[in-house]
Every structure is written in C-alpha cells, then in structure tokens.
PDB file of C-alpha atoms and ligand atoms in Angstrom:
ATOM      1  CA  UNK A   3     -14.883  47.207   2.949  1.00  0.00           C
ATOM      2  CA  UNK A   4     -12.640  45.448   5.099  1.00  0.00           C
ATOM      3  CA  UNK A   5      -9.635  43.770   4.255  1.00  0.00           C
ATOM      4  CA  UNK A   6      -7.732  41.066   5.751  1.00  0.00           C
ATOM      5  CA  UNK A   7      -3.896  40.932   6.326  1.00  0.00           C
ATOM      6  CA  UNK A   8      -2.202  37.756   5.680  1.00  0.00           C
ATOM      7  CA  UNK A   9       0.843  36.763   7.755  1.00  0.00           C
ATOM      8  CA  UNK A  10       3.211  34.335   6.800  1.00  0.00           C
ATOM      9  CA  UNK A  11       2.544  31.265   8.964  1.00  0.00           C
ATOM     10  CA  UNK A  12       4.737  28.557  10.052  1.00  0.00           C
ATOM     11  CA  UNK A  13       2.348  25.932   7.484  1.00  0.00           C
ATOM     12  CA  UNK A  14       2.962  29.062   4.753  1.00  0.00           C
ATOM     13  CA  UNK A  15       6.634  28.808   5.209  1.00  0.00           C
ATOM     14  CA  UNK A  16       6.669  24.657   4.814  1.00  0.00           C
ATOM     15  CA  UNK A  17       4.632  24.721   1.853  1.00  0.00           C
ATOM     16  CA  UNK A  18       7.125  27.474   0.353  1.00  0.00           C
ATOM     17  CA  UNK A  19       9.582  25.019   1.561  1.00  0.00           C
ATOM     18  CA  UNK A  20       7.876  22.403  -0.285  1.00  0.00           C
ATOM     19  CA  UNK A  21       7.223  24.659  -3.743  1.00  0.00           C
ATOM     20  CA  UNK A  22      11.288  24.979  -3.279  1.00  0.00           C
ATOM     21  CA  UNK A  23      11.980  21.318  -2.816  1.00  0.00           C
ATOM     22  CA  UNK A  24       9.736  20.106  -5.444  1.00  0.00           C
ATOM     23  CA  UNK A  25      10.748  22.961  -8.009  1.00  0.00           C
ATOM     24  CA  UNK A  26      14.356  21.254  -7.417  1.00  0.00           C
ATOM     25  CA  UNK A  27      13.476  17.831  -7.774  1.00  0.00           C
ATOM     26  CA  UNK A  28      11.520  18.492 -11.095  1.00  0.00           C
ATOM     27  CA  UNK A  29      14.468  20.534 -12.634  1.00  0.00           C
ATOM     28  CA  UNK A  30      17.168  17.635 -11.952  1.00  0.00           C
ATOM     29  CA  UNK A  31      14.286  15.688 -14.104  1.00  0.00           C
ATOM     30  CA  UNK A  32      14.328  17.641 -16.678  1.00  0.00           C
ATOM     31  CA  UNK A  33      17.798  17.614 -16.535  1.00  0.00           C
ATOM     32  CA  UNK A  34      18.012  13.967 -16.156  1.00  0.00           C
ATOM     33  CA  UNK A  35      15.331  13.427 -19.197  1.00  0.00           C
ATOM     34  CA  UNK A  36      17.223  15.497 -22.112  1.00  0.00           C
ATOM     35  CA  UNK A  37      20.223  13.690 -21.032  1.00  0.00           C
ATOM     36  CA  UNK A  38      18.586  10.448 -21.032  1.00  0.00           C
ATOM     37  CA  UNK A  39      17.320  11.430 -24.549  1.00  0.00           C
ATOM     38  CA  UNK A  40      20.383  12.202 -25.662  1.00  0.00           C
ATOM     39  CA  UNK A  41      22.473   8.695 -24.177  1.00  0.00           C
ATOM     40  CA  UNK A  42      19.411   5.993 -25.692  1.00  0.00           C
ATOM     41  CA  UNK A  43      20.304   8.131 -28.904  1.00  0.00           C
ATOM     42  CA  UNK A  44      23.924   6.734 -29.148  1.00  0.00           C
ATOM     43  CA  UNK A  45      22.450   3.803 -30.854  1.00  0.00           C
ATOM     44  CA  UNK A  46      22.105   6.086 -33.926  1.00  0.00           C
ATOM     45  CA  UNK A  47      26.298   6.204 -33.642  1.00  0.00           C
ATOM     46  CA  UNK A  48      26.117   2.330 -33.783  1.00  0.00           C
ATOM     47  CA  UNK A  49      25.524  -0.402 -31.268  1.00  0.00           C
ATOM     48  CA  UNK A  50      29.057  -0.315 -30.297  1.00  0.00           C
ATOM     49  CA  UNK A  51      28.956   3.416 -29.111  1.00  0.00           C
ATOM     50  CA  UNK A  52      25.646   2.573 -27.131  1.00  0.00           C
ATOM     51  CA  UNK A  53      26.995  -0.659 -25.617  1.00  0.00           C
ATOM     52  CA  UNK A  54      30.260   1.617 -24.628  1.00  0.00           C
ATOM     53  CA  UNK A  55      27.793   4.263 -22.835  1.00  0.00           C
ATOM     54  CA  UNK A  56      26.037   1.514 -21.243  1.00  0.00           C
ATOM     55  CA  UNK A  57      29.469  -0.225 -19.958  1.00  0.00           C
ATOM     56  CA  UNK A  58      30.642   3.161 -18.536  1.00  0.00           C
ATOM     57  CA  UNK A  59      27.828   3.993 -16.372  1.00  0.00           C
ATOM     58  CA  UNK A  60      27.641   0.339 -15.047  1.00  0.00           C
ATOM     59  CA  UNK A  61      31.021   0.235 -14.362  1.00  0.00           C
ATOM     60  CA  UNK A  62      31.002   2.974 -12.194  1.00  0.00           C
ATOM     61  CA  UNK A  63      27.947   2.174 -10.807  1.00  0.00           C
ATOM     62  CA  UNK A  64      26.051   4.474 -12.199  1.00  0.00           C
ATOM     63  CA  UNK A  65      23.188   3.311 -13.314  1.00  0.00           C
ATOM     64  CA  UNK A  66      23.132   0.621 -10.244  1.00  0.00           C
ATOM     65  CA  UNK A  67      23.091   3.558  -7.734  1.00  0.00           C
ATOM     66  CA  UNK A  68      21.713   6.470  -9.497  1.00  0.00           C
ATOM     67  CA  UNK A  69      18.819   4.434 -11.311  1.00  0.00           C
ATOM     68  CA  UNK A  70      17.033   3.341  -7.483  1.00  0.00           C
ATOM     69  CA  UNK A  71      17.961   7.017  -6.792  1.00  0.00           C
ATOM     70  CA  UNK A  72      16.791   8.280 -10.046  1.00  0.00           C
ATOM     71  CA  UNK A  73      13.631   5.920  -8.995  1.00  0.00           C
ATOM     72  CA  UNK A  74      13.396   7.411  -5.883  1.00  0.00           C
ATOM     73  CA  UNK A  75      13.362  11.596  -6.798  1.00  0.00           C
ATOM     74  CA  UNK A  76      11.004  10.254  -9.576  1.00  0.00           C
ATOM     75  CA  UNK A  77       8.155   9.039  -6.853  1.00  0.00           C
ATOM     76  CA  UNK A  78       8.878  12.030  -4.474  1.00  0.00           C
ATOM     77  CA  UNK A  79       8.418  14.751  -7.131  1.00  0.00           C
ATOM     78  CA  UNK A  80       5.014  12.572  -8.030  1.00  0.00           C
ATOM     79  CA  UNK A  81       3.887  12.886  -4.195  1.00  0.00           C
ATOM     80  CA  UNK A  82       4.605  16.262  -3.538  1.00  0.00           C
ATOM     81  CA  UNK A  83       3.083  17.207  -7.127  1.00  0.00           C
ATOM     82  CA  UNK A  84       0.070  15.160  -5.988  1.00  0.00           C
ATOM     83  CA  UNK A  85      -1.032  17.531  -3.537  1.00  0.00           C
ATOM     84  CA  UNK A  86      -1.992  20.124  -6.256  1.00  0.00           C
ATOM     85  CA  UNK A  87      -3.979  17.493  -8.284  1.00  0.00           C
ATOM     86  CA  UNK A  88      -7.752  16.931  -8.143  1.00  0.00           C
ATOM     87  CA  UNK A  89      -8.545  13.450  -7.488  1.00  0.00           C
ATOM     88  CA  UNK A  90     -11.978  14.002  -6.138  1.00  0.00           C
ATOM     89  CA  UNK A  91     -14.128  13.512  -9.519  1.00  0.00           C
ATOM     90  CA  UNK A  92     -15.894  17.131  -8.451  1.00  0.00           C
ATOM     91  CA  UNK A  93     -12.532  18.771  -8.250  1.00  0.00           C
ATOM     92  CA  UNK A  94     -11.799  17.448 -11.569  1.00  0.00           C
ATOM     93  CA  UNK A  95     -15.041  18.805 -12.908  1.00  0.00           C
ATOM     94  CA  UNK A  96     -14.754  22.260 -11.008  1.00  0.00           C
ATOM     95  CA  UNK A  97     -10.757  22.630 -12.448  1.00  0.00           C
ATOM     96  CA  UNK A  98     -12.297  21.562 -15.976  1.00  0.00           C
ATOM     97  CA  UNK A  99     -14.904  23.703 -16.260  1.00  0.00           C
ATOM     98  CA  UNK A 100     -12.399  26.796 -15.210  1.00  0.00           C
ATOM     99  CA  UNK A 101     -10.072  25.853 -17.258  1.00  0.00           C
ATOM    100  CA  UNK A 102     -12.151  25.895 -20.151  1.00  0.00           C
ATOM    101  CA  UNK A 103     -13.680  29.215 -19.084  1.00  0.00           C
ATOM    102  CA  UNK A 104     -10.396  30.888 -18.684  1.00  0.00           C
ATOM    103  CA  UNK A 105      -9.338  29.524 -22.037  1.00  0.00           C
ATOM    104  CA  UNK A 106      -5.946  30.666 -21.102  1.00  0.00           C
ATOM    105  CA  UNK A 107      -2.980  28.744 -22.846  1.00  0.00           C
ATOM    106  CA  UNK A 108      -0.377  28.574 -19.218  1.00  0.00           C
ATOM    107  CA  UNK A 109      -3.194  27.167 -17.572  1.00  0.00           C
ATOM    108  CA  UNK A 110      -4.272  24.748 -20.455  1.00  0.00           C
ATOM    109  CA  UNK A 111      -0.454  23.423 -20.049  1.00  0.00           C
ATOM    110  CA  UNK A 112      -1.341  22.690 -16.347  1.00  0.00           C
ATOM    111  CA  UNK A 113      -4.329  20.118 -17.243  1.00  0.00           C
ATOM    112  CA  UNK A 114      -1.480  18.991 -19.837  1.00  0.00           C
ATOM    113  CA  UNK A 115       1.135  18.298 -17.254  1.00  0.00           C
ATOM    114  CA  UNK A 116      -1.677  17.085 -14.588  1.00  0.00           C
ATOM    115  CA  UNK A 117      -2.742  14.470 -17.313  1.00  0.00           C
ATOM    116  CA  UNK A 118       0.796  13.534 -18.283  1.00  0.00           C
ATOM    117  CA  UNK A 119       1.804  12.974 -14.944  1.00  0.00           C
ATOM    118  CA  UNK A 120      -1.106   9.981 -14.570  1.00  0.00           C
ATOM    119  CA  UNK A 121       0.499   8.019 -17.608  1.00  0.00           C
ATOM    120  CA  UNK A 122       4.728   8.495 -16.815  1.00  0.00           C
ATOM    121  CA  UNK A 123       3.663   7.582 -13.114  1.00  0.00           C
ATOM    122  CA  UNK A 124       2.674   4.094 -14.096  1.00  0.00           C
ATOM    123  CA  UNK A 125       4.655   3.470 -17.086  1.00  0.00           C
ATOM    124  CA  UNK A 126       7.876   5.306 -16.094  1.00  0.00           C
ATOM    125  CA  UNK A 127       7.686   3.525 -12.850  1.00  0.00           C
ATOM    126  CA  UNK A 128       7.139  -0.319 -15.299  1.00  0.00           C
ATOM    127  CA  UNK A 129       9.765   1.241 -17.499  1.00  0.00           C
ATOM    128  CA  UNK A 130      12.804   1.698 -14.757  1.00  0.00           C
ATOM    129  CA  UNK A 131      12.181  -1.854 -13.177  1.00  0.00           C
ATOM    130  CA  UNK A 132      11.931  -3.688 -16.641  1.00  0.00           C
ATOM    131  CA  UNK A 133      15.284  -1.857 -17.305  1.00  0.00           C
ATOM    132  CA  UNK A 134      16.395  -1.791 -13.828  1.00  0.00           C
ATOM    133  CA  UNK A 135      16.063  -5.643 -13.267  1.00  0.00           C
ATOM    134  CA  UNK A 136      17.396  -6.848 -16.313  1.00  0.00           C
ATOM    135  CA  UNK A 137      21.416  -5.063 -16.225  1.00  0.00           C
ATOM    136  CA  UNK A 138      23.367  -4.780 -17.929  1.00  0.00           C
ATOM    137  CA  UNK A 139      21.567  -2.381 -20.370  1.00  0.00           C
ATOM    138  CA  UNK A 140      22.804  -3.448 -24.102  1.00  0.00           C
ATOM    139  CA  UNK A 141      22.100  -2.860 -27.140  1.00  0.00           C
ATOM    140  CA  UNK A 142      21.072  -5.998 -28.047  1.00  0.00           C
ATOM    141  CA  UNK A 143      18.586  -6.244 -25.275  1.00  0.00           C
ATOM    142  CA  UNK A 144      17.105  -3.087 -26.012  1.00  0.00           C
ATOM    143  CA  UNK A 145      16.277  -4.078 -29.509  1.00  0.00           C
ATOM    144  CA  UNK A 146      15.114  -7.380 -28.939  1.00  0.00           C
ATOM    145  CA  UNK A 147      12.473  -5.533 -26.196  1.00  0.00           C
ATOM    146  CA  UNK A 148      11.648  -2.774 -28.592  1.00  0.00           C
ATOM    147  CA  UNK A 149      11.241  -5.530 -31.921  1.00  0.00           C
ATOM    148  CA  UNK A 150       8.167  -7.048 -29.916  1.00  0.00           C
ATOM    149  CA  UNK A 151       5.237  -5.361 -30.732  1.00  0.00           C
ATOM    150  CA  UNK A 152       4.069  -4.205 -27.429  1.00  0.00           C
ATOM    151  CA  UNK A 153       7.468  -2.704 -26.292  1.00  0.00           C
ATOM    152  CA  UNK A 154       6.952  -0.241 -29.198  1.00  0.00           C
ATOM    153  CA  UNK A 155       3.763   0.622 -28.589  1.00  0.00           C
ATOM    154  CA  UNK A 156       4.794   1.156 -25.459  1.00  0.00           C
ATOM    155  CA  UNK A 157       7.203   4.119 -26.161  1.00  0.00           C
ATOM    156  CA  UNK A 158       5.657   5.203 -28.874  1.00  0.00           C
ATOM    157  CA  UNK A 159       2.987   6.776 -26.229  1.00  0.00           C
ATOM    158  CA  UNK A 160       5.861   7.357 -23.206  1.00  0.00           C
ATOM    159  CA  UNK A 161       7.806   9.404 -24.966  1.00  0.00           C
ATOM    160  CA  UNK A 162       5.096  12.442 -26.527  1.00  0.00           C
ATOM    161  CA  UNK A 163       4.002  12.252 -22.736  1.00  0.00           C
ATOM    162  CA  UNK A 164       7.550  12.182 -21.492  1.00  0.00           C
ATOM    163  CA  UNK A 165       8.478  15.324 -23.721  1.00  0.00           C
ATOM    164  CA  UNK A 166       5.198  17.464 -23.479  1.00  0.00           C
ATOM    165  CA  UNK A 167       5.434  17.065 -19.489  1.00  0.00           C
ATOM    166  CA  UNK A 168       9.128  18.047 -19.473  1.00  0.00           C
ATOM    167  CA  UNK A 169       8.803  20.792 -21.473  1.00  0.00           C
ATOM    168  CA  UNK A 170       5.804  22.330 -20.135  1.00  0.00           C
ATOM    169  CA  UNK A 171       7.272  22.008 -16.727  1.00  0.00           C
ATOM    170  CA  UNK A 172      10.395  23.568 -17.370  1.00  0.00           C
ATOM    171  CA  UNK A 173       8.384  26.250 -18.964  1.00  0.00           C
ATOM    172  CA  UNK A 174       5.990  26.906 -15.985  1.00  0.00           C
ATOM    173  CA  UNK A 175       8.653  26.910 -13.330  1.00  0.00           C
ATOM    174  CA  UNK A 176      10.241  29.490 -15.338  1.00  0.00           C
ATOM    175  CA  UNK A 177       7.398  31.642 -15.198  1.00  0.00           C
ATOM    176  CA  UNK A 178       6.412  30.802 -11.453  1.00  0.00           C
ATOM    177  CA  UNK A 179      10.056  31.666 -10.023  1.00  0.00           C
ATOM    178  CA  UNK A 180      10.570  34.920 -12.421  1.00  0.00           C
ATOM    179  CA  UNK A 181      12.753  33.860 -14.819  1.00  0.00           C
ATOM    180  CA  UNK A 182      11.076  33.968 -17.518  1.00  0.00           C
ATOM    181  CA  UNK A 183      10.193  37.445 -17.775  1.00  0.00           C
ATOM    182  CA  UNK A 184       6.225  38.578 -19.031  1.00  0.00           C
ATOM    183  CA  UNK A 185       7.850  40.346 -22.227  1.00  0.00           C
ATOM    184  CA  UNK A 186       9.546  37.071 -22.675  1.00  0.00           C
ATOM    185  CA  UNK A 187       6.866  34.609 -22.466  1.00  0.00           C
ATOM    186  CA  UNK A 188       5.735  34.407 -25.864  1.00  0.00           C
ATOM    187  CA  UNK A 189       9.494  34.042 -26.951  1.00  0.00           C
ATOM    188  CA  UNK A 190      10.050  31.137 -24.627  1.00  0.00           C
ATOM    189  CA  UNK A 191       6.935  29.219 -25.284  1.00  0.00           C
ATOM    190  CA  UNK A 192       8.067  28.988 -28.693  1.00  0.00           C
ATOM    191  CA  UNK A 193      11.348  27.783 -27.500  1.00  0.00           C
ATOM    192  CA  UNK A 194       9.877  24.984 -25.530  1.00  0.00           C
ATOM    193  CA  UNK A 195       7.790  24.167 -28.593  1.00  0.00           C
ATOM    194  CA  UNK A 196      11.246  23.538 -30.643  1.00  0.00           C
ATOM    195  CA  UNK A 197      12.675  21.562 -27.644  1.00  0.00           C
ATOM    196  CA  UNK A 198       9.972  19.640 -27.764  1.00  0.00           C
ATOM    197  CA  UNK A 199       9.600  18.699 -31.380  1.00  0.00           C
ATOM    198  CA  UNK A 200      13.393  18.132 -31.536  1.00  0.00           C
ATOM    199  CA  UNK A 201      13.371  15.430 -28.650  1.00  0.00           C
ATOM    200  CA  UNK A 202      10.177  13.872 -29.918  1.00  0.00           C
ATOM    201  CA  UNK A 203      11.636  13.613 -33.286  1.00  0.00           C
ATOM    202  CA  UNK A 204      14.705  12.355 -31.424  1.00  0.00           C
ATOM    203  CA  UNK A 205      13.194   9.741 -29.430  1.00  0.00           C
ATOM    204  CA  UNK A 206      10.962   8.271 -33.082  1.00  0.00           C
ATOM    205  CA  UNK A 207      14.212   8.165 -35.137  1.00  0.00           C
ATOM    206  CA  UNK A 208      16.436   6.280 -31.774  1.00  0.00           C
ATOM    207  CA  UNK A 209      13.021   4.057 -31.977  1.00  0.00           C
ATOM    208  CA  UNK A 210      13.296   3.098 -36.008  1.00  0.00           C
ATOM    209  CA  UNK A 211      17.359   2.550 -35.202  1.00  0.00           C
ATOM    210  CA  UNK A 212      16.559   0.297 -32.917  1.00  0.00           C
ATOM    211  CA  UNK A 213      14.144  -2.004 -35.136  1.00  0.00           C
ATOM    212  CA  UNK A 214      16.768  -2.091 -37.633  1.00  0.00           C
ATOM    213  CA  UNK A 215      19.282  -3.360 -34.865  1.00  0.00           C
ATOM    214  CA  UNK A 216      20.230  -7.334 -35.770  1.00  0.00           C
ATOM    215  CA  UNK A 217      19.610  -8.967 -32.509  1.00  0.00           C
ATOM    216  CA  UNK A 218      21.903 -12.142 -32.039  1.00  0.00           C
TER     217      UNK A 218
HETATM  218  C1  HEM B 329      17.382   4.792 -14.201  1.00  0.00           C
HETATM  219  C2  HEM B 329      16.492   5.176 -15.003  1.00  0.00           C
HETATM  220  C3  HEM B 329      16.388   4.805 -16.449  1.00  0.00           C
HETATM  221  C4  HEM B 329      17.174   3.994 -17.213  1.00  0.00           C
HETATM  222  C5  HEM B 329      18.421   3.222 -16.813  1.00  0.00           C
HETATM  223  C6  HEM B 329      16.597   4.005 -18.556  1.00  0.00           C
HETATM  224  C7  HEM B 329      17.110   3.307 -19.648  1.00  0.00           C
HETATM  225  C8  HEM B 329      16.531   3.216 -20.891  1.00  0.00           C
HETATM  226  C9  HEM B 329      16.971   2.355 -21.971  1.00  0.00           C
HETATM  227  C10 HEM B 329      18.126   1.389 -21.909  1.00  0.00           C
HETATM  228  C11 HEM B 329      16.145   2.578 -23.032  1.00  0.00           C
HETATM  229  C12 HEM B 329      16.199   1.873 -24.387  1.00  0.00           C
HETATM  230  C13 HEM B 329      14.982   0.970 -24.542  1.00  0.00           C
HETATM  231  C14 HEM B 329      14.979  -0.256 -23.635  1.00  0.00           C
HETATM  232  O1  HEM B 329      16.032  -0.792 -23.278  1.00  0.00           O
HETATM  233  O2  HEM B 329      13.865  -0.719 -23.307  1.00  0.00           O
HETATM  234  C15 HEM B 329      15.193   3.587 -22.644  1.00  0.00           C
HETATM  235  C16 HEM B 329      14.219   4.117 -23.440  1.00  0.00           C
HETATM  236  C17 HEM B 329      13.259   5.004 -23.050  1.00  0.00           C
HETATM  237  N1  HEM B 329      13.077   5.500 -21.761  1.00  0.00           N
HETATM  238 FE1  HEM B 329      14.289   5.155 -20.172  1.00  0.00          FE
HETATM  239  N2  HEM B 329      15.503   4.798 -18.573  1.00  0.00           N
HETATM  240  C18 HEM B 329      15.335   5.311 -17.308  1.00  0.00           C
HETATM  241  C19 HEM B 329      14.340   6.169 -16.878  1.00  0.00           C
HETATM  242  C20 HEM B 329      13.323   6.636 -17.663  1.00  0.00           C
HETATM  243  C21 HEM B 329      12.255   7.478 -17.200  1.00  0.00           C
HETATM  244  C22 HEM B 329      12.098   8.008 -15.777  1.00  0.00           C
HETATM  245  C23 HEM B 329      11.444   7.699 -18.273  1.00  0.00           C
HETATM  246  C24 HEM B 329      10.204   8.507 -18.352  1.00  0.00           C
HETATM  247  C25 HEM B 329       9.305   8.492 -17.438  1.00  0.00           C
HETATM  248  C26 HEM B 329      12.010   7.011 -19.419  1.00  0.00           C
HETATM  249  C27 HEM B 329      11.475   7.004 -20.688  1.00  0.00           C
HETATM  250  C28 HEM B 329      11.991   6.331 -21.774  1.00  0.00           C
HETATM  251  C29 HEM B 329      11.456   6.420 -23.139  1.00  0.00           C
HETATM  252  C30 HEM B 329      10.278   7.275 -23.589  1.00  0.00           C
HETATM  253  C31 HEM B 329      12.245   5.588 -23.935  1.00  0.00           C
HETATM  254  C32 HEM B 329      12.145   5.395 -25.449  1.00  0.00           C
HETATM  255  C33 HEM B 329      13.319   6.204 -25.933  1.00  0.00           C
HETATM  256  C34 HEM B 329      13.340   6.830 -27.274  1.00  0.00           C
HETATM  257  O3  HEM B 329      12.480   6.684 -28.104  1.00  0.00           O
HETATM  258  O4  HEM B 329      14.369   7.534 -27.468  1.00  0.00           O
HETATM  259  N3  HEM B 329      13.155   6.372 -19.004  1.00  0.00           N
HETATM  260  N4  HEM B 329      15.442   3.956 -21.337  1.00  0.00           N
END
C-alpha cells in the first residue's frame, strides 16, 4: 500500500489563516449577540433605562461607528463561512444524504448552522439598516415597529435562528480548536442547550415588554 505524505503548502497555511480569522470574527459575534440580548432587554427595567442605554452608545458614537462596523464583520464572517457551504443543488444533496447517514448529532448542528446562516444573512442584514437608518434607537420607536404585525413576526423567527446559530457555533469552535475537551462534550452541549433556552426565553419576554410599551 502506498501512502502519501502531505506537506503544508503555502494555500494550506492561508486557509489555516483563514479558519483563524474567521474563528475570530465569529467569536466577537457571539460576543456581540449575548450582549445585544442582554442591552434590547433593558426595556424590561423600563423605557427610561432603555432610552438611557440607547443615549449612551449614541453619544459616544457607538452605535454610529460600531453598527457599519458591526455591519461590516457581520458580511465578512458570511463570505468566508460561504466557502464551506454547498450551493450547488448536488452538493446539497451529497452533504444531505451524509449527514443523514452519519446520523451524528455535531454534524447535524452543522446543517443547523448552514441553514441558519441563509435566514440571519438576509434578515440581519434588513434588520441593521431598518435600525441603522432610523437613529436614534428609542424606545418608543422600537415599540411602535414591533406593535405592527409584521415587525413581530419578523423577530419572532430572527431570534430562534439568531440563538440556535450562536450557540451551536460557539459550541463547534470549541470542539474544532480543543477547548472543549472529548470527556467534556456531552457536558457542554448541555450547557449550550441552557444558553440557548435562556436567551430565547429572553428575547420572547423583551418582545411581550415591548407590545405593552405606550407609544406616544
Ligand atoms: C448595529 C447592529 C444592531 C443594532 C444597533 C441593533 C438594535 C436593535 C434594536 C434597537 C432592537 C429592538 C427592536 C427594534 O428597534 O426594531 C433589536 C432587536 C433585535 N435584534 Fe438587533 N441590532 C443590531 C444587530 C443585530 C443583528 C446582527 C442581529 C441578528 C442577526 C439582530 C437581531 C435582533 C433580534 C432577534 C431582535 C429582537 C430582540 C428580542 O426579542 O430580544 N440585531 N436590535
């Protein structure tokens, strides 16, 4: 039998390079999500608390600066993702038809995130510029969006997509770059289940505060 050797290559080390930047970009998502979660959620301490949030991170340009920027990581992590995803409908069916044979839960989660991705592309991308073009965020505003019927609806399918690609991807990059140990897996899948729930539950009970928010 003969076996062949591979060296590393100089288009080996760019996509390592690549793995690397992307793995980077997606965490300071993940990051940027749960915080995200956790800031709309002021409205639960009252309009007042949300509106203060709001004024702080215009004021020092925050959201101005780091929303095109936020934009801007959020389309290059989609690009360099994309060159892992089957777009070809016989890759699709070839990556179906292994996943289902493999029946393997980690790779399940990749279909998961792969399908994911399709939906926060489009609507995260209509979501920042409908936020993005209409500063200063308030309260009021917010409500009066989510109170129409399609806003709702809206969020009400962002968010379970939002939260199950978040999670699953900080999940897999923990077991792709060794931190999440073998012994450990089952341990931490669990953990990412809780995450999950908690910021899905999260996002529903910000989304009921803000129907109940009197919009003058
Ligand atoms: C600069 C970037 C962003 C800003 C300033 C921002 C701001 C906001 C604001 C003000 C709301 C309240 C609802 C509204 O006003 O319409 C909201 C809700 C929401 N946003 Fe964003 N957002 C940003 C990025 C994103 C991204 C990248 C995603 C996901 C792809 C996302 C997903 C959501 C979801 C799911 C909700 C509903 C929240 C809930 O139920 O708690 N946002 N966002």
């Amino acid at each position: 039998m003969q076996y062949q050797v591979a060296f590393p290559t100089a288009s080996g080390s760019r996509a390592a390079l690549l793995d690397l930047v992307q793995m980077l970009l997606g965490l300071a998502l993940v990051v940027f999500m749960y915080l995200h979660a956790l800031f709309v959620a002021s409205i639960l301490l009252g309009p007042q608390v949300f509106n203060a949030l709001a004024d702080f991170f215009e004021r020092y340009y925050l959201a101005q600066v780091g929303g095109p920027l936020l934009a801007l990581v959020f389309l290059t992590h989609f690009f360099m993702a994309a060159r892992r995803i089957p777009f070809s409908q016989q890759d699709q069916k070839k990556v179906w038809t292994s996943t289902r044979m493999l029946a393997h839960r980690d790779t399940w989660l990749w279909t998961v995130q792969v399908v994911t991705a399709m939906f926060i592309l489009i609507m995260g991308a209509i979501h920042i510029w409908v936020v993005l073009t209409d500063l200063p965020i308030t309260a009021d505003k917010s409500a009066a969006r989510i109170q129409t019927g399609f806003w709702l609806g809206f969020y009400l399918l962002l968010l379970p997509m939002v939260e199950m690609h978040v999670g699953a991807g900080w999940y897999r990059l923990g077991i792709k770059w060794g931190v999440i140990k073998s012994s450990a897996r089952n341990k931490a899948k669990r953990a990412e289940y809780y995450i999950t729930g908690f910021f899905i539950l999260l996002g529903l009970i910000t989304l009921a505060r803000f129907m109940f928010v009197s919009v003058s």
